[in-house]
Short mmCIF file of C-alpha atoms in Angstrom, two decimals:
data_model
loop_
_atom_site.label_atom_id
_atom_site.label_comp_id
_atom_site.label_asym_id
_atom_site.label_seq_id
_atom_site.Cartn_x
_atom_site.Cartn_y
_atom_site.Cartn_z
CA MET A 1 174.49 81.41 102.53
CA ASN A 2 171.46 79.49 101.64
CA THR A 3 170.54 79.21 105.28
CA THR A 4 170.92 82.92 105.69
CA HIS A 5 168.66 83.60 102.75
CA GLU A 6 166.00 81.21 104.01
CA ALA A 7 166.11 82.83 107.41
CA GLY A 8 165.87 86.18 105.69
CA ASP A 9 162.90 85.03 103.63
CA SER A 10 161.16 83.86 106.78
CA ALA A 11 161.70 87.23 108.41
CA TYR A 12 160.04 88.97 105.49
CA ASP A 13 157.18 86.53 105.03
CA ASN A 14 154.63 89.00 106.23
CA LEU A 15 155.65 91.33 103.38
CA SER A 16 154.51 88.88 100.72
CA ALA A 17 151.38 88.19 102.75
CA LEU A 18 150.79 91.92 102.91
CA LEU A 19 151.12 92.14 99.12
CA ASP A 20 148.60 89.33 98.70
CA GLY A 21 146.15 90.96 101.09
CA GLU A 22 146.14 87.91 103.32
CA LEU A 23 146.96 89.61 106.63
CA SER A 24 144.42 90.53 109.22
CA ASP A 25 143.93 94.20 109.93
CA GLN A 26 146.14 93.90 112.96
CA GLY A 27 148.80 91.96 111.07
CA ALA A 28 148.73 94.47 108.23
CA ARG A 29 149.18 97.37 110.63
CA LEU A 30 152.17 95.61 112.18
CA ALA A 31 153.72 94.84 108.78
CA ILE A 32 153.30 98.44 107.63
CA ARG A 33 154.83 99.74 110.85
CA GLN A 34 157.82 97.42 110.42
CA LEU A 35 158.09 98.48 106.81
CA ARG A 36 158.08 102.16 107.75
CA ASP A 37 160.91 101.73 110.27
CA ASP A 38 163.20 99.28 108.48
CA PRO A 39 165.09 100.35 105.28
CA THR A 40 166.14 96.74 104.58
CA ARG A 41 162.55 95.66 104.77
CA GLN A 42 161.60 98.52 102.45
CA ALA A 43 164.17 97.34 99.91
CA ARG A 44 162.86 93.77 100.09
CA PHE A 45 159.29 95.03 99.76
CA ALA A 46 160.29 97.03 96.68
CA GLU A 47 161.90 93.91 95.24
CA TYR A 48 158.72 91.89 95.77
CA CYS A 49 156.67 94.63 94.14
CA ALA A 50 159.06 94.68 91.18
CA ILE A 51 158.74 90.90 90.76
CA GLY A 52 154.97 91.22 90.85
CA ASP A 53 155.07 94.01 88.27
CA LEU A 54 157.34 91.92 86.07
CA LEU A 55 154.92 89.00 86.20
CA ARG A 56 152.07 91.31 85.24
CA GLY A 57 154.07 92.79 82.38
CA GLN A 58 154.28 96.17 84.11
CA HIS A 59 158.03 96.38 84.02
CA GLU A 60 158.74 99.47 81.97
CA ASP A 61 160.17 101.49 84.82
CA LEU A 62 162.32 99.16 86.86
CA PRO A 63 165.85 100.60 86.83
CA GLY A 64 168.50 98.09 87.74
CA LEU A 65 166.14 95.17 88.19
CA THR A 66 167.98 92.91 85.76
CA ARG A 67 171.31 93.78 87.34
CA LYS A 68 169.97 93.06 90.81
CA VAL A 69 168.43 89.75 89.79
CA MET A 70 171.59 88.62 88.03
CA ALA A 71 173.74 89.65 91.02
CA ALA A 72 171.50 87.70 93.34
CA LEU A 73 171.71 84.71 91.03
CA ASP A 74 175.50 84.85 91.12
CA ASP A 75 175.45 84.86 94.90
CA GLU A 76 173.35 81.74 95.08
CA PRO A 77 174.62 78.15 95.13
CA THR A 78 173.23 75.86 92.45
CA VAL A 79 170.70 73.38 93.83
CA LEU A 80 170.55 70.16 91.86
CA ALA A 81 167.99 68.45 94.05
CA PRO A 82 164.51 68.35 92.50
CA LEU A 83 162.36 71.20 93.68
CA ARG A 84 159.09 70.17 95.23
CA LYS A 85 156.31 71.81 93.37
CA PRO A 86 154.37 74.06 95.72
CA ARG A 87 150.70 73.21 95.82
CA GLU A 88 149.44 76.63 96.64
CA LYS A 89 147.96 78.77 93.92
CA ARG A 90 150.44 80.88 92.07
CA PRO A 91 149.82 84.54 91.40
CA LEU A 92 150.44 83.87 87.67
CA LEU A 93 147.45 81.53 87.51
CA TRP A 94 145.29 84.11 89.20
CA LEU A 95 146.44 86.69 86.70
CA ALA A 96 145.65 84.36 83.79
CA ALA A 97 142.24 83.56 85.22
CA ALA A 98 141.50 87.24 85.75
CA ALA A 99 142.58 88.09 82.21
CA SER A 100 140.48 85.25 80.80
CA ALA A 101 137.45 86.39 82.78
CA ALA A 102 137.95 89.96 81.60
CA ILE A 103 138.17 88.89 77.94
CA THR A 104 135.10 86.67 78.27
CA TRP A 105 133.18 89.48 79.91
CA GLY A 106 134.30 91.89 77.20
CA LEU A 107 133.17 89.58 74.40
CA TRP A 108 129.90 88.82 76.11
CA SER A 109 129.14 92.46 76.72
CA ALA A 110 130.05 93.32 73.11
CA LEU A 111 127.20 91.17 71.83
CA PRO A 112 123.81 92.76 71.33
CA SER A 113 122.97 92.98 74.98
CA GLN A 114 119.57 94.51 74.74
CA GLU A 115 117.98 91.24 73.82
CA SER A 116 120.44 88.47 74.40
CA SER A 117 118.95 85.09 73.71
CA ALA A 118 119.08 81.90 75.72
CA PRO A 119 117.97 78.52 74.40
CA LEU A 120 115.13 76.94 76.32
CA ALA A 121 113.95 73.69 74.76
CA ALA A 122 113.64 71.89 71.45
CA ILE A 123 110.26 72.35 69.77
CA PRO A 124 108.55 70.90 66.68
CA THR A 125 109.07 72.60 63.36
CA PRO A 126 106.93 75.74 63.26
CA ALA A 127 104.12 75.19 60.77
CA ASP A 128 104.82 78.11 58.46
CA VAL A 129 108.61 78.03 58.33
CA MET A 130 108.92 75.72 55.33
CA PRO A 131 107.65 78.24 52.72
CA TYR A 132 110.32 80.65 53.93
CA LEU A 133 113.07 78.05 53.62
CA VAL A 134 111.87 77.28 50.11
CA ALA A 135 111.66 80.96 49.16
CA HIS A 136 115.16 81.59 50.46
CA GLN A 137 116.42 78.99 48.00
CA ASP A 138 116.34 81.73 45.42
CA TYR A 139 119.56 82.83 47.08
CA ALA A 140 120.59 79.72 48.96
CA GLN A 141 123.50 77.45 48.27
CA ALA A 142 121.31 74.36 48.50
CA VAL A 143 119.84 74.98 45.09
CA LEU A 144 116.82 72.75 45.10
CA THR A 145 116.56 71.10 48.46
CA THR A 146 115.55 72.50 51.81
CA PRO A 147 117.77 71.61 54.74
CA GLU A 148 116.56 69.66 57.72
CA MET A 149 116.30 72.02 60.64
CA HIS A 150 115.83 71.63 64.36
CA TYR A 151 114.30 74.36 66.46
CA THR A 152 114.51 75.65 69.99
CA ARG A 153 112.50 78.29 71.72
CA VAL A 154 114.54 81.25 72.87
CA ALA A 155 113.69 83.92 75.39
CA LEU A 156 114.54 87.52 74.60
CA SER A 157 114.60 90.15 77.28
CA GLY A 158 111.39 92.11 77.42
CA GLU A 159 109.46 89.17 76.01
CA ALA A 160 107.00 87.06 78.00
CA ARG A 161 108.28 83.54 78.56
CA MET B 1 150.83 82.50 109.09
CA SER B 2 150.83 79.25 107.18
CA PRO B 3 153.85 76.95 107.30
CA THR B 4 154.21 77.19 103.52
CA ARG B 5 154.44 80.93 103.66
CA LYS B 6 158.18 80.96 103.17
CA HIS B 7 157.73 79.37 99.72
CA ARG B 8 155.36 82.05 98.53
CA PHE B 9 157.89 83.73 96.32
CA ALA B 10 160.28 80.82 96.15
CA ALA B 11 159.62 80.13 92.50
CA PHE B 12 159.91 83.80 91.57
CA SER B 13 162.71 84.91 93.87
CA PRO B 14 166.26 85.05 92.46
CA GLN B 15 167.21 81.81 94.14
CA GLY B 16 164.07 80.14 92.93
CA ILE B 17 164.75 81.20 89.36
CA LYS B 18 168.21 79.80 89.57
CA ARG B 19 166.93 76.50 90.95
CA HIS B 20 164.70 76.08 87.92
CA VAL B 21 167.40 77.01 85.44
CA GLY B 22 170.18 74.99 87.04
CA ARG B 23 173.78 75.14 85.86
CA PRO B 24 174.44 76.50 82.37
CA SER B 25 176.11 73.25 81.35
CA VAL B 26 173.04 71.27 82.38
CA PHE B 27 170.80 73.70 80.54
CA LEU B 28 172.89 73.51 77.38
CA GLY B 29 172.88 69.75 77.63
CA ARG B 30 169.09 69.78 77.57
CA VAL B 31 169.12 72.07 74.55
CA VAL B 32 171.42 69.66 72.73
CA TRP B 33 168.90 66.88 73.32
CA VAL B 34 165.88 68.96 72.41
CA LEU B 35 167.20 70.58 69.24
CA PRO B 36 167.21 67.42 67.09
CA LEU B 37 163.65 66.72 68.21
CA CYS B 38 162.59 70.20 67.12
CA VAL B 39 164.28 69.74 63.75
CA ALA B 40 162.64 66.35 63.30
CA SER B 41 159.19 67.67 64.17
CA ALA B 42 159.69 70.59 61.80
CA GLN B 43 160.52 68.18 59.01
CA ALA B 44 157.47 66.03 59.76
CA ALA B 45 155.10 69.00 60.04
CA PRO B 46 152.84 69.75 57.06
CA SER B 47 153.67 72.70 54.88
CA PRO B 48 152.53 75.99 56.39
CA PRO B 49 149.14 77.29 55.28
CA PRO B 50 149.26 79.65 52.31
CA THR B 51 149.37 83.32 53.06
CA ALA B 52 146.72 85.71 51.81
CA LEU B 53 147.30 87.01 48.31
CA PRO B 54 147.90 90.73 47.77
CA GLN B 55 144.63 92.48 46.99
CA ALA B 56 145.42 93.09 43.31
CA GLU B 57 146.30 89.45 42.68
CA ALA B 58 143.33 88.24 44.72
CA ALA B 59 140.99 90.49 42.72
CA VAL B 60 142.30 89.01 39.46
CA TRP B 61 141.57 85.47 40.61
CA LEU B 62 138.07 86.35 41.83
CA GLN B 63 137.22 88.27 38.67
CA LYS B 64 138.45 85.45 36.45
CA MET B 65 136.23 82.93 38.23
CA ALA B 66 133.22 85.26 38.25
CA ASP B 67 133.56 86.08 34.54
CA ALA B 68 134.02 82.45 33.52
CA ALA B 69 130.81 81.39 35.26
CA ARG B 70 128.85 84.15 33.51
CA HIS B 71 130.42 84.62 30.13
CA MET B 72 131.39 81.20 28.89
CA ALA B 73 129.31 78.30 27.66
CA TYR B 74 129.47 75.03 29.52
CA GLU B 75 127.35 72.05 30.27
CA GLY B 76 127.77 69.11 32.55
CA ILE B 77 126.62 67.28 35.62
CA PHE B 78 127.53 68.27 39.11
CA VAL B 79 126.91 66.72 42.47
CA VAL B 80 125.85 68.56 45.61
CA ARG B 81 126.71 67.03 48.94
CA GLN B 82 125.20 68.42 52.11
CA GLY B 83 125.69 66.31 55.19
CA ASP B 84 124.44 62.84 54.36
CA ASN B 85 122.45 64.02 51.34
CA ILE B 86 123.79 63.84 47.81
CA GLN B 87 121.99 65.25 44.80
CA ALA B 88 123.00 65.22 41.14
CA LEU B 89 121.98 67.99 38.76
CA SER B 90 122.61 68.73 35.12
CA VAL B 91 123.55 72.27 34.21
CA SER B 92 123.96 74.06 30.94
CA ASN B 93 124.87 77.63 30.22
CA ARG B 94 124.82 79.19 26.78
CA LEU B 95 125.59 82.64 25.53
CA VAL B 96 122.75 84.68 24.13
CA GLY B 97 123.66 88.11 22.82
CA GLN B 98 125.35 89.99 25.64
CA GLY B 99 123.98 87.67 28.30
CA ASP B 100 123.55 84.03 29.00
CA GLU B 101 120.81 81.52 29.67
CA SER B 102 121.15 78.61 32.00
CA ARG B 103 119.19 75.58 32.97
CA LEU B 104 119.47 73.39 36.00
CA VAL B 105 117.64 70.05 36.30
CA THR B 106 117.59 67.63 39.20
CA LEU B 107 118.61 64.14 38.15
CA ASP B 108 117.38 62.36 41.25
CA GLY B 109 114.66 62.91 43.80
CA ASN B 110 111.79 65.25 42.99
CA LEU B 111 111.70 66.67 39.48
CA ARG B 112 112.63 70.32 39.56
CA GLU B 113 114.12 72.62 37.02
CA VAL B 114 115.49 76.14 37.23
CA ARG B 115 115.60 78.31 34.11
CA CYS B 116 117.46 81.58 34.17
CA SER B 117 117.75 84.27 31.53
CA LYS B 118 118.33 87.99 31.45
CA THR B 119 114.57 88.50 31.86
CA GLY B 120 114.42 86.54 35.10
CA ALA B 121 114.35 83.09 36.56
CA VAL B 122 111.70 80.49 37.28
CA THR B 123 111.58 77.15 38.98
CA LEU B 124 109.45 74.43 37.41
CA VAL B 125 108.16 71.92 39.90
CA SER B 126 106.43 68.66 39.10
CA ASP B 127 103.20 68.68 41.06
CA GLY B 128 101.20 65.53 40.44
CA ASN B 129 100.00 65.63 36.85
CA GLN B 130 100.85 69.26 36.43
CA VAL B 131 103.88 71.47 36.39
CA ARG B 132 103.94 74.41 38.73
CA MET B 133 105.98 77.44 37.84
CA GLU B 134 107.43 79.59 40.60
CA LYS B 135 109.09 82.94 40.21
CA ARG B 136 112.69 83.01 41.37
CA LEU B 137 114.25 86.22 42.63
CA SER B 138 117.88 85.30 41.93
CA ARG B 139 119.33 83.73 38.82
CA ARG B 140 122.60 82.62 40.30
CA HIS B 141 123.57 79.03 41.01
CA PHE B 142 126.69 76.88 40.96
CA PRO B 143 129.17 77.48 39.41
CA ASP B 144 128.09 81.13 39.35
CA LEU B 145 128.68 81.89 43.02
CA LEU B 146 130.73 85.08 42.93
CA PRO B 147 129.21 88.51 42.31
CA ALA B 148 129.82 90.33 39.03
CA ASN B 149 132.22 92.70 40.76
CA PRO B 150 133.95 90.57 43.37
CA ARG B 151 136.67 93.06 44.34
CA ALA B 152 134.52 94.37 47.22
CA LEU B 153 134.67 90.90 48.78
CA LEU B 154 138.29 91.55 49.66
CA ASN B 155 137.13 93.83 52.49
CA TRP B 156 135.64 90.81 54.24
CA TYR B 157 137.49 87.80 52.87
CA ASP B 158 141.12 86.80 52.47
CA VAL B 159 142.04 84.99 49.27
CA ARG B 160 144.72 82.32 49.32
CA LEU B 161 146.04 80.04 46.62
CA GLY B 162 145.77 76.39 47.53
CA GLU B 163 147.07 73.25 45.91
CA PRO B 164 146.50 72.23 42.27
CA ALA B 165 143.80 69.58 41.89
CA ARG B 166 141.89 67.63 39.28
CA VAL B 167 138.10 67.67 39.01
CA ALA B 168 135.94 66.05 36.31
CA GLY B 169 139.09 65.20 34.38
CA LEU B 170 140.27 68.81 34.26
CA ASP B 171 143.16 70.48 36.04
CA CYS B 172 142.22 73.22 38.45
CA ARG B 173 143.72 75.32 41.22
CA ASN B 174 142.19 75.67 44.65
CA VAL B 175 141.43 79.26 45.59
CA GLU B 176 140.46 79.76 49.22
CA VAL B 177 138.08 82.63 49.95
CA LEU B 178 138.09 82.75 53.73
CA PRO B 179 136.24 85.19 55.98
CA LYS B 180 138.06 87.73 58.10
CA ASP B 181 135.36 87.66 60.80
CA ALA B 182 132.62 85.46 62.25
CA PHE B 183 129.78 86.82 60.12
CA ARG B 184 130.20 84.68 56.99
CA TRP B 185 131.25 81.25 55.82
CA GLY B 186 134.20 80.65 53.54
CA TYR B 187 134.58 78.99 50.15
CA ILE B 188 137.27 76.87 48.63
CA LEU B 189 136.84 77.05 44.86
CA CYS B 190 138.79 75.01 42.34
CA ALA B 191 139.30 77.22 39.30
CA GLU B 192 139.80 75.44 35.97
CA ARG B 193 143.38 75.96 34.85
CA ASP B 194 142.72 77.95 31.67
CA SER B 195 139.24 79.46 31.93
CA GLY B 196 138.97 79.91 35.69
CA LEU B 197 135.52 78.28 35.78
CA PRO B 198 134.91 76.92 39.28
CA LEU B 199 134.78 73.15 38.92
CA LYS B 200 134.32 72.56 42.61
CA ALA B 201 133.15 74.66 45.53
CA VAL B 202 133.30 73.78 49.19
CA LEU B 203 131.45 75.89 51.73
CA VAL B 204 133.47 75.80 54.95
CA ASN B 205 132.90 77.04 58.48
CA GLY B 206 135.33 78.96 60.65
CA ASN B 207 137.33 75.80 61.34
CA ASN B 208 137.60 75.04 57.62
CA GLN B 209 135.24 72.09 58.05
CA PRO B 210 133.09 71.49 54.96
CA LEU B 211 129.42 72.37 55.27
CA MET B 212 128.46 71.74 51.67
CA GLN B 213 130.22 70.73 48.49
CA TYR B 214 129.56 71.06 44.80
CA ALA B 215 131.71 69.29 42.24
CA PHE B 216 131.37 68.66 38.55
CA ALA B 217 131.37 64.96 37.71
CA GLU B 218 131.65 65.79 34.04
CA VAL B 219 131.75 69.06 32.20
CA LYS B 220 132.20 70.36 28.67
CA LEU B 221 133.63 73.83 28.33
CA ALA B 222 132.97 76.42 25.64
CA ALA B 223 135.06 74.95 22.84
CA SER B 224 133.54 71.50 23.14
CA VAL B 225 129.92 72.57 23.59
CA GLY B 226 128.42 72.09 20.15
CA PRO B 227 125.45 74.06 18.74
CA SER B 228 123.02 71.19 19.10
CA SER B 229 123.87 70.44 22.70
CA ASN B 230 124.17 74.12 23.43
CA ALA B 231 120.50 74.82 22.84
CA LEU B 232 118.12 74.74 25.77
CA LYS B 233 115.74 71.91 25.12
CA PRO B 234 112.38 71.57 26.78
CA PRO B 235 112.59 69.28 29.75
CA ALA B 236 111.79 65.67 28.94
CA TRP B 237 109.34 65.42 31.79
CA ALA B 238 107.42 68.46 30.52
CA THR B 239 106.16 66.33 27.64
CA VAL B 240 104.69 63.93 30.15
CA HIS B 241 103.10 66.65 32.26
CA PRO B 242 102.74 69.52 29.82
CA THR B 243 100.17 71.52 31.73
CA LEU B 244 101.34 74.59 33.50
CA LEU B 245 99.24 75.64 36.44
CA PRO B 246 97.27 78.73 35.50
CA ASP B 247 97.72 80.48 38.80
CA MET B 248 101.36 81.34 38.49
CA PRO B 249 102.08 83.83 41.25
CA GLU B 250 102.32 87.41 40.18
CA PRO B 251 105.83 88.80 40.09
CA ALA B 252 107.25 90.20 43.24
CA ARG B 253 106.86 93.97 43.59
CA PRO B 254 108.95 96.44 45.55
CA VAL B 255 108.00 97.22 49.11
CA GLU B 256 106.28 100.60 49.13
CA THR B 257 106.10 101.63 52.75
CA GLU B 258 108.43 100.12 55.25
CA GLN B 259 107.14 99.69 58.77
CA ILE B 260 110.20 97.83 60.02
CA VAL B 261 113.77 99.05 59.95
CA ALA B 262 116.99 97.06 60.27
CA ARG B 263 119.03 99.18 62.67
CA ILE B 264 122.06 96.93 62.85
CA LEU B 265 123.61 94.83 60.10
CA PRO B 266 126.72 92.64 60.24
CA PRO B 267 129.82 94.29 58.75
CA GLY B 268 129.76 94.38 54.95
CA TYR B 269 126.13 93.41 54.56
CA VAL B 270 123.73 95.62 52.63
CA ARG B 271 120.13 95.14 51.66
CA ILE B 272 119.96 94.06 48.02
CA THR B 273 116.26 93.22 47.74
CA ALA B 274 113.00 94.25 49.40
CA VAL B 275 109.87 92.94 47.71
CA LYS B 276 106.35 91.86 48.50
CA ARG B 277 105.58 88.42 47.18
CA HIS B 278 103.19 85.53 47.42
CA LEU B 279 104.76 82.31 48.62
CA PRO B 280 103.45 78.91 47.58
CA ASN B 281 101.23 77.26 50.17
CA MET B 282 100.89 80.47 52.09
CA PRO B 283 98.00 82.93 52.17
CA GLY B 284 98.56 86.62 51.67
CA GLU B 285 101.71 88.49 50.85
CA VAL B 286 104.90 88.68 52.82
CA GLU B 287 107.80 91.05 52.56
CA HIS B 288 111.05 89.39 51.51
CA TRP B 289 114.21 91.35 52.18
CA VAL B 290 117.65 90.03 51.32
CA PHE B 291 120.92 91.17 52.89
CA SER B 292 124.23 90.19 51.34
CA ASP B 293 127.94 90.86 51.42
CA GLY B 294 128.14 89.71 47.80
CA LEU B 295 128.77 86.07 48.61
CA THR B 296 126.57 85.24 51.60
CA HIS B 297 122.83 85.91 51.51
CA ILE B 298 120.43 86.25 54.43
CA SER B 299 116.67 86.54 53.96
CA LEU B 300 114.22 88.41 56.14
CA PHE B 301 110.54 87.58 55.84
CA LEU B 302 108.01 89.93 57.41
CA ALA B 303 104.45 88.70 57.82
CA PRO B 304 101.67 90.65 59.57
CA ASN B 305 101.02 89.06 62.90
CA SER B 306 98.83 90.59 65.56
CA LYS B 307 99.25 87.69 67.96
CA PRO B 308 102.85 87.67 69.15
CA ALA B 309 104.48 84.26 69.26
CA HIS B 310 107.51 82.98 71.10
CA SER B 311 110.89 83.63 69.61
CA VAL B 312 112.42 80.62 67.89
CA ARG B 313 115.90 79.66 66.82
CA GLY B 314 116.44 77.15 64.02
CA GLU B 315 119.62 75.41 62.96
CA SER B 316 120.38 72.90 60.25
CA ALA B 317 122.73 69.97 60.65
CA ARG B 318 126.31 71.18 61.08
CA GLY B 319 124.96 74.69 61.55
CA MET B 320 125.12 75.71 57.89
CA VAL B 321 121.66 77.30 57.83
CA ASN B 322 120.54 79.41 60.77
CA LEU B 323 117.15 80.93 61.45
CA MET B 324 115.66 83.25 64.02
CA ARG B 325 112.03 84.24 64.35
CA ARG B 326 110.77 86.98 66.61
CA GLN B 327 107.97 89.46 66.90
CA VAL B 328 108.79 93.00 65.77
CA GLY B 329 105.94 95.44 66.18
CA GLY B 330 102.97 94.06 64.29
CA PHE B 331 105.09 91.66 62.24
CA GLN B 332 106.49 88.22 62.66
CA ALA B 333 110.08 88.50 61.46
CA THR B 334 111.87 85.39 60.21
CA VAL B 335 115.57 85.80 59.45
CA LEU B 336 117.39 82.88 57.82
CA GLY B 337 120.38 82.21 55.67
CA ASP B 338 123.38 80.04 54.86
CA ALA B 339 125.34 82.10 57.30
CA PRO B 340 126.83 81.81 60.79
CA TRP B 341 124.54 82.36 63.73
CA PRO B 342 126.12 85.73 64.72
CA ALA B 343 125.16 87.20 61.35
CA VAL B 344 121.55 85.96 61.52
CA GLU B 345 121.20 86.95 65.16
CA THR B 346 122.62 90.43 64.55
CA ILE B 347 120.08 91.15 61.83
CA ALA B 348 117.18 89.68 63.79
CA LEU B 349 117.94 91.58 66.97
CA GLY B 350 118.55 94.80 65.08
CA LEU B 351 114.99 94.97 63.73
CA GLU B 352 112.72 97.67 65.13
CA PRO B 353 109.36 99.17 64.22
CA ARG B 354 109.90 102.35 62.23
CA LYS B 355 108.99 105.38 64.35
#
């Protein structure tokens, strides 16, 4: 049975490649044509799409998926041999990376973007800063001492560097 | 097609899932091994962090600490630790009519003294053979850190009860006042068991790492502060250098016409002060605005400047104090405070010339 399944998997390899967008134009056309003409292939393609949706958390409308997965599990022999970890990138990692990038972009773009600052280089203490630090002590937590500060020049958009 | 193509969905296909799970008996056997480890680690783990108090209970704790610092007499010595620097100060607070008067004197380093009363506050600074007197805009200092009406803080801070502790020989209870966002630091205050007077205060960053600490080394509370020790005596060093400089700066006066506007403020911050004042060692007047959420204060200084300079960012050790200077219209704007960088940056970048 296992052999049959592996042979079956091999026959449908171009479906997963089609889903990943890794086929050439010619290969994609061939895969779509096969998909159009073969109900079994259509079912397998739907199954792959469902698995992808499940991994992405888009699984609200998948009637019978659990039943199908469990039935397929029951049909399979148990393999006790260690499974070699595939080296290729998994879709899950790509999803996580994409989500992370989206969150980072969202946070970055939520900051005041008109004049975002970027540190350039450390500079000596500006001459007239100390009176301000002392005056702020009226409200500061350091009651009677001014903190040691270090300074960097920053460039704001719209400002000559 | 690559030779590994057939494994593309191997891990996610039904057979692949089953390979990872294995037989139920094997799986259960693993659970049997893992469960005791989980139980052991749970037993070894520290107690979970306290949950935030309900608002009503939190408000009671904050109000008790705020009232104690304002309305009870005390005197003692406290130590301030900021990074590698340690400074000892004596403090006394006595009740006068409906208000209070306090005095703060440095015990090491340069001689300085802060005197606060209901009429205002001044700082006395030893300057060679003379004593210079400087006007002070705020009259609050440790242990008076909370605003008179601290309930509004609960919009921006969670309050949690920490462990009991002992400071300066007195029992106290840690009360954590922790920010809900990135625009303010947090405080861990140790409230004296009976009065609620903060005996210790730790300023912490977002990772609960201490930025600054105050702690009484010794303190006498209301009942034990006698009449003689309760009175504010002239500073001992004033008898050595009795001369006050004649050119005490004139009091700060309100800003009349505002040429700069703060378009964006961090959540919860409002402007509480806007004055024109002379600063020591600085020619001319500057505008001094102060923004606060009741616990954190950020200053804005506006000085006329026709020659635009580069923008500058300043940061103290451990990032407790942050500063940003930039040109806004015809003014050099300097924003600084004991506040996280996002709060200082938000105010600085939100400044615009008034149209």
